JSON list of C-alpha atoms in Angstrom, two decimals:
[
{"chain": "A", "resi": 1, "resn": "UNK", "atom": "CA", "xyz": [0.00, 0.00, 0.00]},
{"chain": "A", "resi": 2, "resn": "UNK", "atom": "CA", "xyz": [0.84, 3.64, -0.20]},
{"chain": "A", "resi": 3, "resn": "UNK", "atom": "CA", "xyz": [1.69, 5.92, 2.67]},
{"chain": "A", "resi": 4, "resn": "UNK", "atom": "CA", "xyz": [-1.26, 8.04, 3.84]},
{"chain": "A", "resi": 5, "resn": "UNK", "atom": "CA", "xyz": [0.66, 11.25, 3.13]},
{"chain": "A", "resi": 6, "resn": "UNK", "atom": "CA", "xyz": [1.07, 10.18, -0.50]},
{"chain": "A", "resi": 7, "resn": "UNK", "atom": "CA", "xyz": [-2.70, 9.79, -0.88]},
{"chain": "A", "resi": 8, "resn": "UNK", "atom": "CA", "xyz": [-4.07, 12.75, 1.10]},
{"chain": "A", "resi": 9, "resn": "UNK", "atom": "CA", "xyz": [-1.68, 15.63, 1.77]},
{"chain": "A", "resi": 10, "resn": "UNK", "atom": "CA", "xyz": [-1.58, 17.28, 5.20]},
{"chain": "A", "resi": 11, "resn": "UNK", "atom": "CA", "xyz": [-2.75, 20.67, 3.90]},
{"chain": "A", "resi": 12, "resn": "UNK", "atom": "CA", "xyz": [-5.91, 19.00, 2.57]},
{"chain": "A", "resi": 13, "resn": "UNK", "atom": "CA", "xyz": [-6.49, 17.35, 5.95]},
{"chain": "A", "resi": 14, "resn": "UNK", "atom": "CA", "xyz": [-6.25, 20.79, 7.58]},
{"chain": "A", "resi": 15, "resn": "UNK", "atom": "CA", "xyz": [-8.72, 22.24, 5.07]},
{"chain": "A", "resi": 16, "resn": "UNK", "atom": "CA", "xyz": [-11.13, 19.39, 5.77]},
{"chain": "A", "resi": 17, "resn": "UNK", "atom": "CA", "xyz": [-10.81, 20.00, 9.53]},
{"chain": "A", "resi": 18, "resn": "UNK", "atom": "CA", "xyz": [-11.48, 23.74, 9.14]},
{"chain": "A", "resi": 19, "resn": "UNK", "atom": "CA", "xyz": [-14.28, 23.58, 6.57]},
{"chain": "A", "resi": 20, "resn": "UNK", "atom": "CA", "xyz": [-15.99, 20.34, 7.66]},
{"chain": "A", "resi": 21, "resn": "UNK", "atom": "CA", "xyz": [-17.34, 19.44, 4.23]},
{"chain": "A", "resi": 22, "resn": "UNK", "atom": "CA", "xyz": [-20.16, 16.93, 4.57]},
{"chain": "A", "resi": 23, "resn": "UNK", "atom": "CA", "xyz": [-20.80, 15.95, 0.94]},
{"chain": "A", "resi": 24, "resn": "UNK", "atom": "CA", "xyz": [-18.71, 14.47, -1.87]},
{"chain": "A", "resi": 25, "resn": "UNK", "atom": "CA", "xyz": [-19.15, 17.68, -3.89]},
{"chain": "A", "resi": 26, "resn": "UNK", "atom": "CA", "xyz": [-17.93, 19.80, -0.97]},
{"chain": "A", "resi": 27, "resn": "UNK", "atom": "CA", "xyz": [-14.89, 17.55, -0.52]},
{"chain": "A", "resi": 28, "resn": "UNK", "atom": "CA", "xyz": [-14.04, 17.93, -4.19]},
{"chain": "A", "resi": 29, "resn": "UNK", "atom": "CA", "xyz": [-14.50, 21.71, -3.91]},
{"chain": "A", "resi": 30, "resn": "UNK", "atom": "CA", "xyz": [-11.97, 21.73, -1.05]},
{"chain": "A", "resi": 31, "resn": "UNK", "atom": "CA", "xyz": [-9.48, 19.94, -3.30]},
{"chain": "A", "resi": 32, "resn": "UNK", "atom": "CA", "xyz": [-9.75, 16.24, -2.43]},
{"chain": "A", "resi": 33, "resn": "UNK", "atom": "CA", "xyz": [-8.93, 14.20, -5.54]},
{"chain": "A", "resi": 34, "resn": "UNK", "atom": "CA", "xyz": [-8.68, 10.64, -4.26]},
{"chain": "A", "resi": 35, "resn": "UNK", "atom": "CA", "xyz": [-10.57, 7.50, -5.11]},
{"chain": "A", "resi": 36, "resn": "UNK", "atom": "CA", "xyz": [-12.91, 6.57, -2.31]},
{"chain": "A", "resi": 37, "resn": "UNK", "atom": "CA", "xyz": [-14.00, 10.13, -1.61]},
{"chain": "A", "resi": 38, "resn": "UNK", "atom": "CA", "xyz": [-17.49, 8.74, -0.95]},
{"chain": "A", "resi": 39, "resn": "UNK", "atom": "CA", "xyz": [-16.13, 6.67, 1.94]},
{"chain": "A", "resi": 40, "resn": "UNK", "atom": "CA", "xyz": [-14.28, 9.72, 3.30]},
{"chain": "A", "resi": 41, "resn": "UNK", "atom": "CA", "xyz": [-17.53, 11.69, 3.17]},
{"chain": "A", "resi": 42, "resn": "UNK", "atom": "CA", "xyz": [-19.28, 8.92, 5.11]},
{"chain": "A", "resi": 43, "resn": "UNK", "atom": "CA", "xyz": [-16.52, 8.88, 7.76]},
{"chain": "A", "resi": 44, "resn": "UNK", "atom": "CA", "xyz": [-16.75, 12.67, 8.18]},
{"chain": "A", "resi": 45, "resn": "UNK", "atom": "CA", "xyz": [-20.55, 12.54, 8.47]},
{"chain": "A", "resi": 46, "resn": "UNK", "atom": "CA", "xyz": [-20.41, 9.74, 11.04]},
{"chain": "A", "resi": 47, "resn": "UNK", "atom": "CA", "xyz": [-17.81, 11.61, 13.10]},
{"chain": "A", "resi": 48, "resn": "UNK", "atom": "CA", "xyz": [-19.79, 14.87, 12.88]},
{"chain": "A", "resi": 49, "resn": "UNK", "atom": "CA", "xyz": [-22.94, 13.14, 14.12]},
{"chain": "A", "resi": 50, "resn": "UNK", "atom": "CA", "xyz": [-21.01, 11.59, 16.99]},
{"chain": "A", "resi": 51, "resn": "UNK", "atom": "CA", "xyz": [-18.93, 14.57, 18.13]},
{"chain": "A", "resi": 52, "resn": "UNK", "atom": "CA", "xyz": [-20.69, 17.78, 17.02]},
{"chain": "A", "resi": 53, "resn": "UNK", "atom": "CA", "xyz": [-23.69, 18.90, 19.06]},
{"chain": "A", "resi": 54, "resn": "UNK", "atom": "CA", "xyz": [-26.95, 19.43, 17.18]},
{"chain": "A", "resi": 55, "resn": "UNK", "atom": "CA", "xyz": [-27.70, 23.15, 16.60]},
{"chain": "A", "resi": 56, "resn": "UNK", "atom": "CA", "xyz": [-30.83, 23.09, 18.81]},
{"chain": "A", "resi": 57, "resn": "UNK", "atom": "CA", "xyz": [-28.97, 21.80, 21.88]},
{"chain": "A", "resi": 58, "resn": "UNK", "atom": "CA", "xyz": [-26.51, 24.67, 22.23]},
{"chain": "A", "resi": 59, "resn": "UNK", "atom": "CA", "xyz": [-26.14, 25.67, 25.86]},
{"chain": "A", "resi": 60, "resn": "UNK", "atom": "CA", "xyz": [-27.25, 29.27, 26.55]},
{"chain": "A", "resi": 61, "resn": "UNK", "atom": "CA", "xyz": [-24.57, 29.69, 29.24]},
{"chain": "A", "resi": 62, "resn": "UNK", "atom": "CA", "xyz": [-21.88, 29.95, 26.58]},
{"chain": "A", "resi": 63, "resn": "UNK", "atom": "CA", "xyz": [-19.73, 27.13, 27.96]},
{"chain": "A", "resi": 64, "resn": "UNK", "atom": "CA", "xyz": [-19.80, 25.14, 24.74]},
{"chain": "A", "resi": 65, "resn": "UNK", "atom": "CA", "xyz": [-17.53, 25.66, 21.78]},
{"chain": "A", "resi": 66, "resn": "UNK", "atom": "CA", "xyz": [-19.28, 27.57, 19.01]},
{"chain": "A", "resi": 67, "resn": "UNK", "atom": "CA", "xyz": [-18.61, 26.65, 15.41]},
{"chain": "A", "resi": 68, "resn": "UNK", "atom": "CA", "xyz": [-18.52, 29.31, 12.72]},
{"chain": "A", "resi": 69, "resn": "UNK", "atom": "CA", "xyz": [-16.76, 32.48, 11.71]},
{"chain": "A", "resi": 70, "resn": "UNK", "atom": "CA", "xyz": [-15.95, 34.99, 14.44]},
{"chain": "A", "resi": 71, "resn": "UNK", "atom": "CA", "xyz": [-15.20, 38.63, 13.69]},
{"chain": "A", "resi": 72, "resn": "UNK", "atom": "CA", "xyz": [-13.27, 40.36, 16.49]},
{"chain": "A", "resi": 73, "resn": "UNK", "atom": "CA", "xyz": [-14.43, 43.79, 17.69]},
{"chain": "A", "resi": 74, "resn": "UNK", "atom": "CA", "xyz": [-10.86, 45.07, 18.12]},
{"chain": "A", "resi": 75, "resn": "UNK", "atom": "CA", "xyz": [-7.32, 43.86, 17.33]},
{"chain": "A", "resi": 76, "resn": "UNK", "atom": "CA", "xyz": [-5.99, 41.16, 19.60]},
{"chain": "A", "resi": 77, "resn": "UNK", "atom": "CA", "xyz": [-3.84, 42.67, 22.36]},
{"chain": "A", "resi": 78, "resn": "UNK", "atom": "CA", "xyz": [-1.20, 39.92, 22.21]},
{"chain": "A", "resi": 79, "resn": "UNK", "atom": "CA", "xyz": [-0.82, 39.75, 18.43]},
{"chain": "A", "resi": 80, "resn": "UNK", "atom": "CA", "xyz": [2.67, 40.29, 17.04]},
{"chain": "A", "resi": 81, "resn": "UNK", "atom": "CA", "xyz": [2.40, 42.31, 13.87]},
{"chain": "A", "resi": 82, "resn": "UNK", "atom": "CA", "xyz": [5.32, 42.38, 11.49]},
{"chain": "A", "resi": 83, "resn": "UNK", "atom": "CA", "xyz": [6.62, 45.89, 10.90]},
{"chain": "A", "resi": 84, "resn": "UNK", "atom": "CA", "xyz": [6.57, 47.10, 7.33]},
{"chain": "A", "resi": 85, "resn": "UNK", "atom": "CA", "xyz": [9.89, 47.29, 5.60]},
{"chain": "A", "resi": 86, "resn": "UNK", "atom": "CA", "xyz": [11.26, 50.74, 4.91]},
{"chain": "A", "resi": 87, "resn": "UNK", "atom": "CA", "xyz": [11.42, 51.61, 1.21]},
{"chain": "A", "resi": 88, "resn": "UNK", "atom": "CA", "xyz": [14.79, 50.97, -0.39]},
{"chain": "A", "resi": 89, "resn": "UNK", "atom": "CA", "xyz": [16.93, 53.93, -1.29]},
{"chain": "A", "resi": 90, "resn": "UNK", "atom": "CA", "xyz": [17.73, 54.73, -4.91]},
{"chain": "A", "resi": 91, "resn": "UNK", "atom": "CA", "xyz": [20.48, 52.53, -6.33]},
{"chain": "A", "resi": 92, "resn": "UNK", "atom": "CA", "xyz": [19.43, 49.37, -4.55]},
{"chain": "A", "resi": 93, "resn": "UNK", "atom": "CA", "xyz": [19.97, 50.68, -1.03]},
{"chain": "A", "resi": 94, "resn": "UNK", "atom": "CA", "xyz": [23.68, 49.86, -0.92]},
{"chain": "A", "resi": 95, "resn": "UNK", "atom": "CA", "xyz": [26.12, 52.09, 0.83]},
{"chain": "A", "resi": 96, "resn": "UNK", "atom": "CA", "xyz": [28.81, 53.18, -1.58]},
{"chain": "A", "resi": 97, "resn": "UNK", "atom": "CA", "xyz": [32.12, 54.33, -0.16]},
{"chain": "A", "resi": 98, "resn": "UNK", "atom": "CA", "xyz": [35.31, 55.26, -1.89]},
{"chain": "A", "resi": 99, "resn": "UNK", "atom": "CA", "xyz": [38.61, 54.03, -0.55]}
]
């Protein structure tokens, strides 16, 4: 047999985990191009039914993990933003000295 990484790449596994596609068409839209995609869809659906709570049973206290997109109200206080690079000087930004 083939190694699992040769059949389904890790970046596709991450996409599947983030998107949670439930149908064969959705899996193909994510980028899955393997034979047996129907079986993969069945495994995902079975796992979702077992582990994901039904939408009607969400606890009003807010103690359960919510699934979906979250838009923050303000930037995260602990985020490390990369500073922008200063524009290069004319001539490639090299220091030219005469000896």
